[in-house]
Tab-separated table of C-alpha atoms and ligand atoms in Angstrom:
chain	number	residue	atom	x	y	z
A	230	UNK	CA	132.333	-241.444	-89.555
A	231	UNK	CA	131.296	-240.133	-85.808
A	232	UNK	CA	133.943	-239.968	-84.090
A	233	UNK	CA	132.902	-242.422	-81.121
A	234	UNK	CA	132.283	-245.008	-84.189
A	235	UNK	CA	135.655	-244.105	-85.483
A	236	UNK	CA	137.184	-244.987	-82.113
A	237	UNK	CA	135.366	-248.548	-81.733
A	238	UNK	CA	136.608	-249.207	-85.009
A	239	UNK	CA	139.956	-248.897	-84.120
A	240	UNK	CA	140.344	-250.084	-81.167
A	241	UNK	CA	141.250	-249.114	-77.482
A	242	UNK	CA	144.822	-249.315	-77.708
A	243	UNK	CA	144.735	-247.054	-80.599
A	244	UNK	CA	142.224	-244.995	-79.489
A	245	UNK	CA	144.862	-244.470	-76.404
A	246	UNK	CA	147.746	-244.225	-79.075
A	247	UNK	CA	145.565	-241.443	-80.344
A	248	UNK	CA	144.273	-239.648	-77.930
A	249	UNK	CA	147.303	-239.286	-75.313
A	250	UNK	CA	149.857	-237.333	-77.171
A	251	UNK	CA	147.112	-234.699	-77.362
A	252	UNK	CA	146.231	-235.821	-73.348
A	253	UNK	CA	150.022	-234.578	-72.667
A	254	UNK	CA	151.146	-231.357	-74.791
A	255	UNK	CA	147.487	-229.704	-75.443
A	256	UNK	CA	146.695	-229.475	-71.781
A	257	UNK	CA	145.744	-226.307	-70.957
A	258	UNK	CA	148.005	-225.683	-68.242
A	259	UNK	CA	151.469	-225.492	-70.125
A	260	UNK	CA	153.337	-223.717	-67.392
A	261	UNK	CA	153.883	-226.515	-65.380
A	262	UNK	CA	156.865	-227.202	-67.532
A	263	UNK	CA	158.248	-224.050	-67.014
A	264	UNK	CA	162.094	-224.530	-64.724
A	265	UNK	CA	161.895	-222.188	-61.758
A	266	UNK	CA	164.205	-220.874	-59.710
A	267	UNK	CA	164.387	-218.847	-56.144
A	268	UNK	CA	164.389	-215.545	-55.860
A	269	UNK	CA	168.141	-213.925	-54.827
A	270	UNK	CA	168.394	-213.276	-51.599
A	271	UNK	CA	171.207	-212.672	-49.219
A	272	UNK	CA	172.803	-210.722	-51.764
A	273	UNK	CA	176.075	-209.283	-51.525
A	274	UNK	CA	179.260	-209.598	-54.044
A	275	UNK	CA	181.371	-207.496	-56.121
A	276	UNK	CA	182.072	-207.522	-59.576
A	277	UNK	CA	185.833	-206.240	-60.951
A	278	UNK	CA	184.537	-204.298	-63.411
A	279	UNK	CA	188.467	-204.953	-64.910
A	280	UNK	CA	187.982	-208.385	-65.231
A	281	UNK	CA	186.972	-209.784	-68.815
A	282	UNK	CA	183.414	-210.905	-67.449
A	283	UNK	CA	182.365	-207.668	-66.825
A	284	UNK	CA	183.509	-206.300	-69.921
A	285	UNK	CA	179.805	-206.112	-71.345
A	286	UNK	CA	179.319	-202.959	-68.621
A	287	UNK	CA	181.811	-201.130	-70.479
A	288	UNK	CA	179.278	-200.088	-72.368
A	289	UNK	CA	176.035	-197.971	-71.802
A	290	UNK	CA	172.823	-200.742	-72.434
A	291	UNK	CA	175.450	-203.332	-71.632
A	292	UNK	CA	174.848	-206.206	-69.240
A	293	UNK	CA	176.440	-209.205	-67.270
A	294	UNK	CA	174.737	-211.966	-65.297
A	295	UNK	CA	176.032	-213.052	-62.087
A	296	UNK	CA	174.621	-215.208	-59.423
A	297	UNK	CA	170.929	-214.599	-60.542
A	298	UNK	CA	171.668	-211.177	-60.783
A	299	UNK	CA	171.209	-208.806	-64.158
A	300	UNK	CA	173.979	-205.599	-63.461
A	301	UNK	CA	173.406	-203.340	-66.028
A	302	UNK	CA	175.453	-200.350	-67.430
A	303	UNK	CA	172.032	-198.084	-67.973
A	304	UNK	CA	171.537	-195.436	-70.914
A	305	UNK	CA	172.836	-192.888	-68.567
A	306	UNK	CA	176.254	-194.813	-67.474
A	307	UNK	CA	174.664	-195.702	-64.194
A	308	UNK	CA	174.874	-199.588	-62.667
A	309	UNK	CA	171.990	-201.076	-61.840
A	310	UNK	CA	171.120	-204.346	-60.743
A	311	UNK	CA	167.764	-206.831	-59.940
A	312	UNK	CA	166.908	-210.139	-60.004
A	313	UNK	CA	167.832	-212.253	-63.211
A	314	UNK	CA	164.409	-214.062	-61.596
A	315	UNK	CA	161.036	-213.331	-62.775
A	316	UNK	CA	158.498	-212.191	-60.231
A	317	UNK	CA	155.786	-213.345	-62.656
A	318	UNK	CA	156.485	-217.122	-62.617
A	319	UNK	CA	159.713	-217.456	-61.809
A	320	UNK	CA	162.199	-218.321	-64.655
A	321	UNK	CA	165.384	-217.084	-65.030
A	322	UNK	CA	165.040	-215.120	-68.414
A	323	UNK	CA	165.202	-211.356	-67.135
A	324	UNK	CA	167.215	-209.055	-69.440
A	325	UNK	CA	168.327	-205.163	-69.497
A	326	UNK	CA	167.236	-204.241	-72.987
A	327	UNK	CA	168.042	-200.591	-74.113
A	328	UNK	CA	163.636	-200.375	-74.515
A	329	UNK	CA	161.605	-197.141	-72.859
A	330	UNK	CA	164.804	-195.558	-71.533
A	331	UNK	CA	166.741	-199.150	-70.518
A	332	UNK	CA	164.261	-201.444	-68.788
A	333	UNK	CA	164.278	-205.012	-67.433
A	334	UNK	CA	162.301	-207.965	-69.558
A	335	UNK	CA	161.695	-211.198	-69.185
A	336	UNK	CA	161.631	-213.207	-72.416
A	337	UNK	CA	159.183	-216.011	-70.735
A	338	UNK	CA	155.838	-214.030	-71.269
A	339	UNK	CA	156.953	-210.472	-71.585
A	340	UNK	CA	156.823	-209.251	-67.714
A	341	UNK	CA	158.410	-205.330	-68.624
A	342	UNK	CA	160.205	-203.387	-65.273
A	343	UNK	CA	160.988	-200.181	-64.867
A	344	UNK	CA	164.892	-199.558	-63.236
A	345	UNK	CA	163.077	-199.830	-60.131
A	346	UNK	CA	161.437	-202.737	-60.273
A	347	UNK	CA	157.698	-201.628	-61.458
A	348	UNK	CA	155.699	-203.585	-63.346
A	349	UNK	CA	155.412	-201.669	-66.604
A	350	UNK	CA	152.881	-204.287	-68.199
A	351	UNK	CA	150.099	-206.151	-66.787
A	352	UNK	CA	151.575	-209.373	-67.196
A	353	UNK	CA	152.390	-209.476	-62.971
A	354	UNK	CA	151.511	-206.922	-60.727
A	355	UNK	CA	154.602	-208.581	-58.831
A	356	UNK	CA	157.280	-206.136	-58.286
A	357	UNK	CA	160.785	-207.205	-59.765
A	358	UNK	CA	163.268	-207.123	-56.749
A	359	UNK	CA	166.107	-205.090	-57.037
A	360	UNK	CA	169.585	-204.514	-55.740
A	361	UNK	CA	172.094	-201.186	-54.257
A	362	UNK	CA	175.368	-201.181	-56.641
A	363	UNK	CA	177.839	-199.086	-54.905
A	364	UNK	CA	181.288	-198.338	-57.208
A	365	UNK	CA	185.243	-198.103	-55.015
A	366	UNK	CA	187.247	-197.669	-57.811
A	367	UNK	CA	187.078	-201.043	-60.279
A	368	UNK	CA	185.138	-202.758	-57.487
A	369	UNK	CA	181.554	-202.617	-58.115
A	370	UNK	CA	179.194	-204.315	-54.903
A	371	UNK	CA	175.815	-205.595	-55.307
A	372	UNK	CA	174.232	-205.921	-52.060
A	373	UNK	CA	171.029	-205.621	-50.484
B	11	FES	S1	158.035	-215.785	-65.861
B	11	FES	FE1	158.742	-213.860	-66.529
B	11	FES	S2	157.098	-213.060	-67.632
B	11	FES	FE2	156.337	-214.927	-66.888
């Protein structure tokens, strides 16, 4: 049966009934679902790098999350830090994975940055923004 005939046949409201599901979640634009968030900025805290939530940066590869922030313990022992926001499309799934030397990811489409903040795909051109870390004893700062 065509499929016009097919839809006369059963009606409008089940033509609709049919048809919308399909209207809603096979659009072609499925990023407007995505949750966004703002960029950091302003930036400027310390971590106690005593204190059980930073335990994770005991550890070369290790990370914590703080205030949008990913601070990393990188494969050399060095604390980094960026924005736990994307600069692709701006979720909040940015990573330091032990990849390529230790690099930021974000899980959403697979943006890659370098330590940096380059763009080491071709996902964004979009630099990832990144923060100073500066270490007084326990005290690490993350600032601008
Ligand atoms: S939002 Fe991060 S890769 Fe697209």
């Amino acid at each position: 049966m065509e499929r016009k005939k097919f839809l006369k046949t059963i009606g409008a409201g089940a033509a609709f009934a049919v048809t919308f599901p399909c209207l809603h979640s096979c659009s072609s634009d499925a990023e407007e679902d995505l949750e966004v968030f703002p960029v950091p900025t302003g930036v400027d805290f310390t971590v106690n790098l005593t204190d059980t939530e930073a335990a994770p940066l005991a550890t070369n590869g290790g990370f914590i999350l703080k205030n949008f922030v990913v601070i990393a313990r990188n494969l050399e022992g060095e604390l980094v830090a960026a924005s736990q926001v994307c600069s692709h499309q701006q979720t909040e799934e940015v990573r330091f994975i032990s990849d390529d030397g230790g690099i930021f990811r974000c899980s959403t489409h697979g943006s890659r940055f370098s330590q940096t903040g380059t763009p080491l795909n071709t996902i964004t051109s979009n630099p990832l923004k990144v923060f100073n870390t500066e270490l007084n004893g326990d005290i690490l700062r993350i600032f601008e």
